[in-house]
Every structure is written in structure tokens, then in C-alpha cells.
């Protein structure tokens, strides 16, 4: 679902709907026996989006297998656990700056245990950022690290917006662009704009 130069969307349509569907899968994965991921904010966020299909999936009223996608909770549960572990390893290695690109309904800033002094930057459409921040504040959720929201379209000059929010390009940084590199963005939206020194954890 490659983006065009001027398309728009929200969490109920187009690219945004995929973020909501993935949150549905996380909610279901968290209810499995011996779950590998626990995202207590996934279902409330999905319900707040207001799409009946998504709400029924997130609550368990409707099974993913009913829509021919029974693989999704396991797949996205494993993917979430993998990147949770990546960020945990980065923090254990001493990194205290994380950027989540295309954060959507990601709740890692709230549900993971972050070391003191960690700063998390979440980048997404302004409307998406506002929706998530407002909804989570409404249920009494507070970030477990210093959270700085960067509301900007990734087709625009987002590195500038990131720096304006306090991002320090001199500091080692954990970058997370989960699910973005599969056709959702024009090819040059990320390449050439971020060139951190890579390190495997």
C-alpha cells in the first residue's frame, strides 16, 4: 500500500487501518495462554478508533480465523516481542534515546520498563499522535520514560521536526520503524535521512 504524494488517512482507513489491525492482534496475543506479549493498552486504543470490526476482534467477540487471518495474533505477537527485546538490549547497552518512526498505536513508551533518563520520540501524523496521547491520558496512563511526540507526515521534512523536539543526533539511538519498510512509504522517505552508526544488540 504505497503512499502517494498527497493522500490522507486516519486510523480507520488506508495505512492507518493497518496500525489498528496490528493493535487488534496484540490485544488477542496478550490473552493467549502463556502470552509472549502484554499490551494492556491495545484493546482500549482499538475501541477508541470506533470501527466495529476492529473492536470485535480486539475483544475476542470475533476471531481472526473468522476473517481468514488466524495467523495474525501469533505473527504480530512474535514481532512485538522481538522488537521489545531489541529495545531492551539497546537500553542494557547504555542507550537512552529511542525513536519510533510511524508509531501509530504503539504503546511501548507506556508499557515497557525504561531506565531513568530515557527519552522516547514518537513520529507520526499529527492527528494520530493527538488521538493516542489524548486517549491514553484519558484512561490514566502515563509514559514510563520521557515521551516527546513529533506530529509530522513522514513524507515531509521529519528529521527537522525531530530535532526541534530535542532529538540529539550525537547520542547513540535505538531506531524502530516496525512494519514501515514494506511499501507504505515512498522509497526515499527514510533512506538518506537517517544514517546512524549501526550496532547489533
Short mmCIF file of C-alpha atoms in Angstrom, two decimals:
data_model
loop_
_atom_site.label_atom_id
_atom_site.label_comp_id
_atom_site.label_asym_id
_atom_site.label_seq_id
_atom_site.Cartn_x
_atom_site.Cartn_y
_atom_site.Cartn_z
CA UNK A 1 0.00 0.00 0.00
CA UNK A 2 2.48 2.61 -1.19
CA UNK A 3 1.67 6.19 -0.29
CA UNK A 4 1.04 8.83 -2.95
CA UNK A 5 2.31 12.38 -2.71
CA UNK A 6 -0.88 13.84 -1.28
CA UNK A 7 -3.04 11.03 0.08
CA UNK A 8 -4.60 11.31 3.53
CA UNK A 9 -5.80 8.74 6.04
CA UNK A 10 -6.77 8.11 9.64
CA UNK A 11 -6.69 5.12 11.99
CA UNK A 12 -9.85 3.70 10.43
CA UNK A 13 -8.75 3.85 6.78
CA UNK A 14 -5.88 3.03 4.45
CA UNK A 15 -2.45 2.83 6.11
CA UNK A 16 -3.91 3.82 9.47
CA UNK A 17 -6.25 0.83 9.44
CA UNK A 18 -3.25 -1.49 9.31
CA UNK A 19 -1.95 0.06 12.54
CA UNK A 20 -5.31 -0.57 14.17
CA UNK A 21 -5.42 -4.15 12.89
CA UNK A 22 -1.96 -4.83 14.33
CA UNK A 23 -3.10 -3.44 17.68
CA UNK A 24 -6.05 -5.85 17.50
CA UNK A 25 -3.61 -8.71 17.02
CA UNK A 26 -1.53 -7.57 20.01
CA UNK A 27 -4.65 -7.46 22.18
CA UNK A 28 -5.53 -11.03 21.22
CA UNK A 29 -1.95 -12.27 21.59
CA UNK A 30 -1.92 -10.92 25.13
CA UNK A 31 -4.90 -13.10 26.11
CA UNK A 32 -3.35 -16.36 24.97
CA UNK A 33 -2.17 -18.99 27.42
CA UNK A 34 1.38 -18.07 28.45
CA UNK A 35 1.39 -14.90 26.32
CA UNK A 36 4.68 -13.66 24.94
CA UNK A 37 3.50 -10.05 24.89
CA UNK A 38 1.33 -7.97 27.20
CA UNK A 39 -0.14 -4.76 25.81
CA UNK A 40 -2.94 -3.64 28.15
CA UNK A 41 -3.50 -0.52 26.05
CA UNK A 42 -4.12 -2.27 22.74
CA UNK A 43 -7.81 -3.07 23.19
CA UNK A 44 -8.78 0.35 24.65
CA UNK A 45 -6.99 2.10 21.79
CA UNK A 46 -8.69 -0.07 19.19
CA UNK A 47 -12.10 0.50 20.74
CA UNK A 48 -11.49 4.25 20.73
CA UNK A 49 -10.84 4.18 16.97
CA UNK A 50 -14.51 3.29 16.64
CA UNK A 51 -14.54 0.65 13.89
CA UNK A 52 -16.86 -2.21 14.86
CA UNK A 53 -14.88 -4.97 13.13
CA UNK A 54 -11.67 -3.96 14.86
CA UNK A 55 -13.39 -3.63 18.24
CA UNK A 56 -14.93 -7.11 17.94
CA UNK A 57 -11.57 -8.61 17.02
CA UNK A 58 -9.74 -6.88 19.86
CA UNK A 59 -12.30 -8.00 22.44
CA UNK A 60 -12.36 -11.60 21.24
CA UNK A 61 -16.01 -11.43 20.21
CA UNK A 62 -14.80 -12.20 16.68
CA UNK A 63 -11.84 -14.47 15.97
CA UNK A 64 -9.14 -13.64 13.45
CA UNK A 65 -9.76 -17.08 11.97
CA UNK A 66 -13.32 -15.93 11.19
CA UNK A 67 -11.89 -13.46 8.68
CA UNK A 68 -9.28 -15.85 7.30
CA UNK A 69 -6.39 -14.36 9.25
CA UNK A 70 -5.90 -16.76 12.14
CA UNK A 71 -2.13 -16.37 11.85
CA UNK A 72 -2.11 -12.70 12.79
CA UNK A 73 -2.09 -12.81 16.63
CA UNK A 74 0.86 -15.22 16.70
CA UNK A 75 2.77 -13.39 13.97
CA UNK A 76 2.38 -9.93 15.43
CA UNK A 77 2.84 -11.22 18.96
CA UNK A 78 6.23 -12.62 17.95
CA UNK A 79 7.14 -9.46 16.04
CA UNK A 80 6.22 -7.29 19.01
CA UNK A 81 8.21 -9.48 21.40
CA UNK A 82 11.23 -9.36 19.08
CA UNK A 83 11.32 -5.57 18.93
CA UNK A 84 10.58 -5.28 22.64
CA UNK A 85 13.71 -7.36 23.14
CA UNK A 86 15.69 -5.24 20.71
CA UNK A 87 14.86 -2.09 22.64
CA UNK A 88 15.58 -3.79 25.95
CA UNK A 89 19.00 -4.85 24.70
CA UNK A 90 19.70 -1.33 23.46
CA UNK A 91 18.87 0.09 26.87
CA UNK A 92 21.03 -2.54 28.57
CA UNK A 93 23.88 -1.42 26.32
CA UNK A 94 23.51 2.10 27.66
CA UNK A 95 21.39 3.82 25.02
CA UNK A 96 18.96 6.35 26.43
CA UNK A 97 17.42 7.76 23.25
CA UNK A 98 14.82 5.91 21.16
CA UNK A 99 12.95 6.98 18.03
CA UNK A 100 9.80 5.14 16.96
CA UNK A 101 9.07 6.07 13.35
CA UNK A 102 5.45 5.70 12.28
CA UNK A 103 4.42 4.97 15.86
CA UNK A 104 0.70 4.52 15.19
CA UNK A 105 -0.91 2.79 18.18
CA UNK A 106 2.43 1.61 19.60
CA UNK A 107 2.35 1.79 23.41
CA UNK A 108 5.93 0.85 24.25
CA UNK A 109 6.55 4.23 25.85
CA UNK A 110 3.88 3.29 28.39
CA UNK A 111 4.16 -0.47 28.86
CA UNK A 112 7.90 -1.22 28.86
CA UNK A 113 10.28 -0.64 31.78
CA UNK A 114 12.66 2.11 30.68
CA UNK A 115 15.84 3.13 32.52
CA UNK A 116 15.90 6.50 34.22
CA UNK A 117 16.79 9.26 31.78
CA UNK A 118 15.41 7.55 28.69
CA UNK A 119 13.83 9.82 26.09
CA UNK A 120 11.44 8.37 23.51
CA UNK A 121 10.45 10.21 20.35
CA UNK A 122 7.31 9.04 18.56
CA UNK A 123 6.83 10.23 14.98
CA UNK A 124 3.51 10.02 13.14
CA UNK A 125 0.73 12.06 11.59
CA UNK A 126 -0.33 14.89 13.94
CA UNK A 127 -3.88 13.51 14.17
CA UNK A 128 -2.62 10.04 15.09
CA UNK A 129 -0.29 11.42 17.75
CA UNK A 130 -3.06 13.57 19.24
CA UNK A 131 -5.55 10.69 19.24
CA UNK A 132 -3.24 8.29 21.06
CA UNK A 133 -1.89 10.81 23.57
CA UNK A 134 -5.38 12.06 24.41
CA UNK A 135 -6.91 8.61 24.69
CA UNK A 136 -4.17 7.20 26.93
CA UNK A 137 -4.23 10.26 29.17
CA UNK A 138 -7.98 9.78 29.46
CA UNK A 139 -7.56 6.30 30.92
CA UNK A 140 -4.91 7.49 33.35
CA UNK A 141 -1.90 6.05 31.53
CA UNK A 142 1.43 7.79 31.99
CA UNK A 143 4.63 7.22 29.98
CA UNK A 144 7.36 5.19 31.67
CA UNK A 145 10.01 7.42 30.07
CA UNK A 146 10.22 11.00 28.85
CA UNK A 147 7.93 10.93 25.82
CA UNK A 148 8.19 13.55 23.10
CA UNK A 149 5.58 13.35 20.37
CA UNK A 150 6.54 14.55 16.90
CA UNK A 151 3.47 15.14 14.76
CA UNK A 152 4.63 15.21 11.16
CA UNK A 153 3.93 13.36 7.91
CA UNK A 154 6.87 11.11 7.09
CA UNK A 155 6.80 12.40 3.51
CA UNK A 156 7.72 15.81 4.86
CA UNK A 157 10.95 17.01 6.50
CA UNK A 158 10.53 14.91 9.63
CA UNK A 159 14.23 14.92 10.68
CA UNK A 160 13.96 18.68 11.18
CA UNK A 161 10.79 18.27 13.23
CA UNK A 162 12.52 15.58 15.28
CA UNK A 163 15.46 17.82 16.12
CA UNK A 164 13.12 20.65 17.01
CA UNK A 165 11.63 18.41 19.71
CA UNK A 166 15.05 17.96 21.29
CA UNK A 167 16.49 14.93 19.50
CA UNK A 168 20.27 14.85 19.85
CA UNK A 169 21.86 13.30 16.73
CA UNK A 170 25.17 12.99 18.59
CA UNK A 171 23.73 10.46 21.03
CA UNK A 172 23.58 6.72 20.30
CA UNK A 173 19.98 5.99 19.38
CA UNK A 174 17.72 2.97 19.04
CA UNK A 175 15.61 3.38 15.90
CA UNK A 176 12.40 1.43 15.39
CA UNK A 177 10.50 1.53 12.07
CA UNK A 178 8.33 -1.53 12.63
CA UNK A 179 6.38 -2.55 9.54
CA UNK A 180 7.17 0.61 7.56
CA UNK A 181 9.63 -0.80 5.04
CA UNK A 182 7.11 -2.88 3.10
CA UNK A 183 5.68 -0.36 0.66
CA UNK A 184 3.85 2.09 2.91
CA UNK A 185 6.20 4.96 2.11
CA UNK A 186 7.89 6.32 -0.99
CA UNK A 187 11.35 4.81 -1.26
CA UNK A 188 13.25 7.93 -0.26
CA UNK A 189 11.15 8.80 2.80
CA UNK A 190 13.62 7.14 5.17
CA UNK A 191 16.70 6.28 3.13
CA UNK A 192 19.28 9.01 3.16
CA UNK A 193 17.63 10.84 6.04
CA UNK A 194 18.84 8.62 8.85
CA UNK A 195 22.40 7.35 8.90
CA UNK A 196 23.12 6.30 12.48
CA UNK A 197 26.09 4.09 13.24
CA UNK A 198 24.55 0.64 13.20
CA UNK A 199 25.06 -1.78 16.01
CA UNK A 200 23.61 -5.22 16.54
CA UNK A 201 22.26 -5.99 20.01
#
